Coordinates of C-alpha atoms in Angstrom, one line a residue:
M2 CA -24.2 -19.5 -19.5
K3 CA -26.0 -16.0 -20.3
K4 CA -27.6 -16.4 -16.7
A5 CA -24.4 -17.1 -15.3
I6 CA -22.5 -14.1 -16.8
F7 CA -25.4 -11.6 -16.1
L8 CA -25.1 -12.9 -12.3
I9 CA -21.5 -12.3 -12.1
L10 CA -21.9 -8.8 -13.8
F11 CA -24.7 -7.9 -11.1
A12 CA -22.4 -9.1 -8.4
L13 CA -19.8 -7.2 -10.0
L14 CA -22.1 -4.0 -9.8
V15 CA -23.2 -4.5 -6.4
L16 CA -20.0 -4.9 -5.0
T17 CA -18.3 -2.1 -6.9
A18 CA -21.5 0.0 -5.6
C19 CA -20.8 -0.9 -2.0
G20 CA -17.2 -0.3 -2.5
T21 CA -17.7 3.3 -3.7
K22 CA -20.0 3.9 -0.7
D23 CA -17.5 3.2 1.4
A24 CA -14.9 5.2 -0.3
G25 CA -17.5 7.9 -0.3
E26 CA -18.2 8.0 3.4
E27 CA -14.4 8.2 4.0
Q28 CA -14.0 11.5 2.0
A29 CA -14.0 14.3 4.7
T30 CA -16.5 17.1 4.8
P31 CA -15.9 20.2 6.8
E32 CA -17.6 19.0 9.7
G33 CA -15.5 15.7 9.2
N34 CA -12.5 17.9 9.5
Q35 CA -13.5 19.3 12.8
A36 CA -14.2 16.0 14.0
T37 CA -11.0 14.5 12.7
D38 CA -9.0 17.3 14.4
T39 CA -10.6 17.1 17.9
E40 CA -9.8 13.3 17.7
M41 CA -6.2 14.2 16.9
A42 CA -6.0 16.6 19.4
S43 CA -7.1 13.9 22.0
E44 CA -4.8 11.2 20.7
E45 CA -1.8 13.9 21.0
E46 CA -2.9 14.3 24.6
T47 CA -3.2 10.7 25.3
A48 CA 0.3 10.5 23.6
S49 CA 1.5 13.2 26.1
E50 CA 0.1 11.4 29.1
E51 CA 1.7 8.4 28.1
Q52 CA 5.0 9.9 27.7
T53 CA 5.1 10.2 31.6
V54 CA 4.0 6.6 32.5
R55 CA 7.2 4.7 31.3
T56 CA 9.6 4.4 33.5
P57 CA 13.1 4.3 31.6
T58 CA 14.8 1.3 30.9
E59 CA 18.6 0.8 30.2
E60 CA 18.0 0.7 26.8
D61 CA 16.2 3.8 27.1
E62 CA 19.2 5.6 28.9
R63 CA 21.4 4.4 26.1
F64 CA 19.3 5.9 23.5
T65 CA 19.2 9.4 25.2
E66 CA 22.6 9.6 25.7
L67 CA 23.1 8.9 21.7
L68 CA 20.3 11.4 21.1
L69 CA 22.2 14.0 23.4
A70 CA 25.2 13.4 21.6
R71 CA 23.5 13.8 18.3
D72 CA 24.4 10.7 17.0
Y73 CA 20.9 10.0 15.2
E74 CA 22.4 7.3 12.6
T75 CA 23.5 5.0 15.2
V76 CA 20.1 5.5 17.1
I77 CA 18.3 4.8 13.7
K78 CA 20.5 2.0 12.9
E79 CA 20.3 0.3 16.3
T80 CA 16.2 0.9 16.5
I81 CA 15.4 0.2 12.8
G82 CA 13.9 -3.4 13.6
F83 CA 11.2 -2.0 16.1
D84 CA 11.8 -4.8 18.5
S85 CA 10.6 -3.0 21.4
D86 CA 8.5 0.0 21.9
S87 CA 11.6 2.0 23.3
Q88 CA 13.2 1.3 19.7
K89 CA 10.4 2.7 18.0
D90 CA 9.9 5.7 20.1
F91 CA 13.9 6.4 19.8
Y92 CA 13.8 5.8 16.0
N93 CA 11.1 8.4 15.7
L94 CA 12.7 11.0 18.1
A95 CA 16.2 10.5 16.1
N96 CA 14.7 11.0 12.8
A97 CA 12.6 14.1 13.9
L98 CA 16.2 15.6 15.0
K99 CA 17.8 14.6 11.8
K100 CA 15.2 15.9 9.8
H101 CA 15.3 19.1 11.4
D102 CA 19.0 19.3 11.0
E103 CA 18.5 18.7 7.0
I104 CA 16.3 21.3 6.8
Q105 CA 18.5 23.7 8.3
A106 CA 21.1 22.9 5.8
K107 CA 18.6 22.4 2.8
S108 CA 18.1 25.0 0.2
Y109 CA 14.4 25.3 -1.0
V110 CA 14.9 27.7 -3.8
D111 CA 14.6 26.2 -7.3
E112 CA 17.8 26.9 -9.0
S113 CA 15.9 27.6 -12.5
T114 CA 13.4 29.8 -11.5
N115 CA 14.9 31.2 -8.4
E116 CA 11.5 30.6 -6.3
M117 CA 10.9 28.9 -3.0
N118 CA 9.3 25.7 -2.9
Y119 CA 7.0 26.1 -0.2
A120 CA 5.4 22.8 -0.7
D121 CA 8.4 20.7 0.3
I122 CA 9.3 22.9 3.2
I123 CA 5.6 22.2 4.4
S124 CA 6.0 18.7 3.9
D125 CA 9.3 18.4 5.9
Y126 CA 8.2 20.3 8.8
K127 CA 5.1 18.2 9.0
V128 CA 7.3 15.1 9.0
I129 CA 9.0 16.3 11.8
V130 CA 5.6 16.9 14.0
R131 CA 4.6 13.4 12.8
Y132 CA 7.8 11.7 14.0
I133 CA 7.2 13.4 17.4
N134 CA 3.6 12.4 17.5
K135 CA 4.5 9.0 16.7
A136 CA 6.9 8.9 19.8
E137 CA 5.0 7.7 23.0
Y138 CA 8.0 8.2 25.3
I139 CA 10.2 11.2 25.3
P140 CA 13.0 11.5 27.9
E141 CA 12.8 13.8 30.6
E142 CA 16.0 15.5 29.9
M143 CA 14.7 16.2 26.4
T144 CA 10.9 16.8 26.8
V145 CA 11.5 20.6 26.3
E146 CA 13.6 20.0 23.3
F147 CA 11.0 18.3 21.6
D148 CA 8.1 20.4 22.6
E149 CA 9.9 23.2 21.1
L150 CA 11.1 21.6 18.0
K151 CA 7.3 20.5 17.5
K152 CA 6.1 24.0 18.4
E153 CA 8.7 25.4 15.6
A154 CA 7.7 22.9 13.2
E155 CA 4.2 23.6 13.5
E156 CA 4.5 27.5 13.3
K157 CA 6.8 26.9 10.2
A158 CA 4.6 24.7 8.4
A159 CA 1.9 27.1 9.2
Q160 CA 3.8 30.3 8.1
N161 CA 5.0 28.6 4.7
Q162 CA 1.2 27.5 4.0
E163 CA 0.2 31.2 4.3
E164 CA 3.0 32.0 1.8
L165 CA 1.8 28.8 -0.4
D166 CA -1.7 30.3 -0.2
K167 CA -0.7 34.0 -1.2
Q168 CA 1.4 32.6 -4.2
T169 CA -1.3 30.5 -5.5
Q170 CA -3.9 33.2 -5.2
A171 CA -1.7 35.8 -7.1
G172 CA -0.9 33.4 -9.7

């Protein structure tokens, strides 16, 4: 009985050590971050190349019309099932545009302290970038709009990150 308990404990110890080692390998080092950034850049380039490959379907054209009409809710409702690649793409695009509109109307000032909540601003802009990056297809008539939106979101996230860093250093 004692040997069985000892063996079980030993097995748990070995498994725990292996699990910890795997988790430690996943933690990023500065060099690891650079590799990750490079991988992300190549994934974005691949996604950009894929955007031009697909021929628009009737479904794509219908969702494009809805996006151009700024009817994000209808697009989101009709695409939430992710039944096709088209639905996945338009779900992400509609959410990016919807999030942008929400940001424009949102106040990031904490009423009790009267200070800006930079972390929320950064998070919201990064959400826009993520949605756009997830879309493998962007309608030709909206490519410029999404490129500008993505660029704006990345710039605003970076600007607000600088402000947050200044605030953190001053505090």
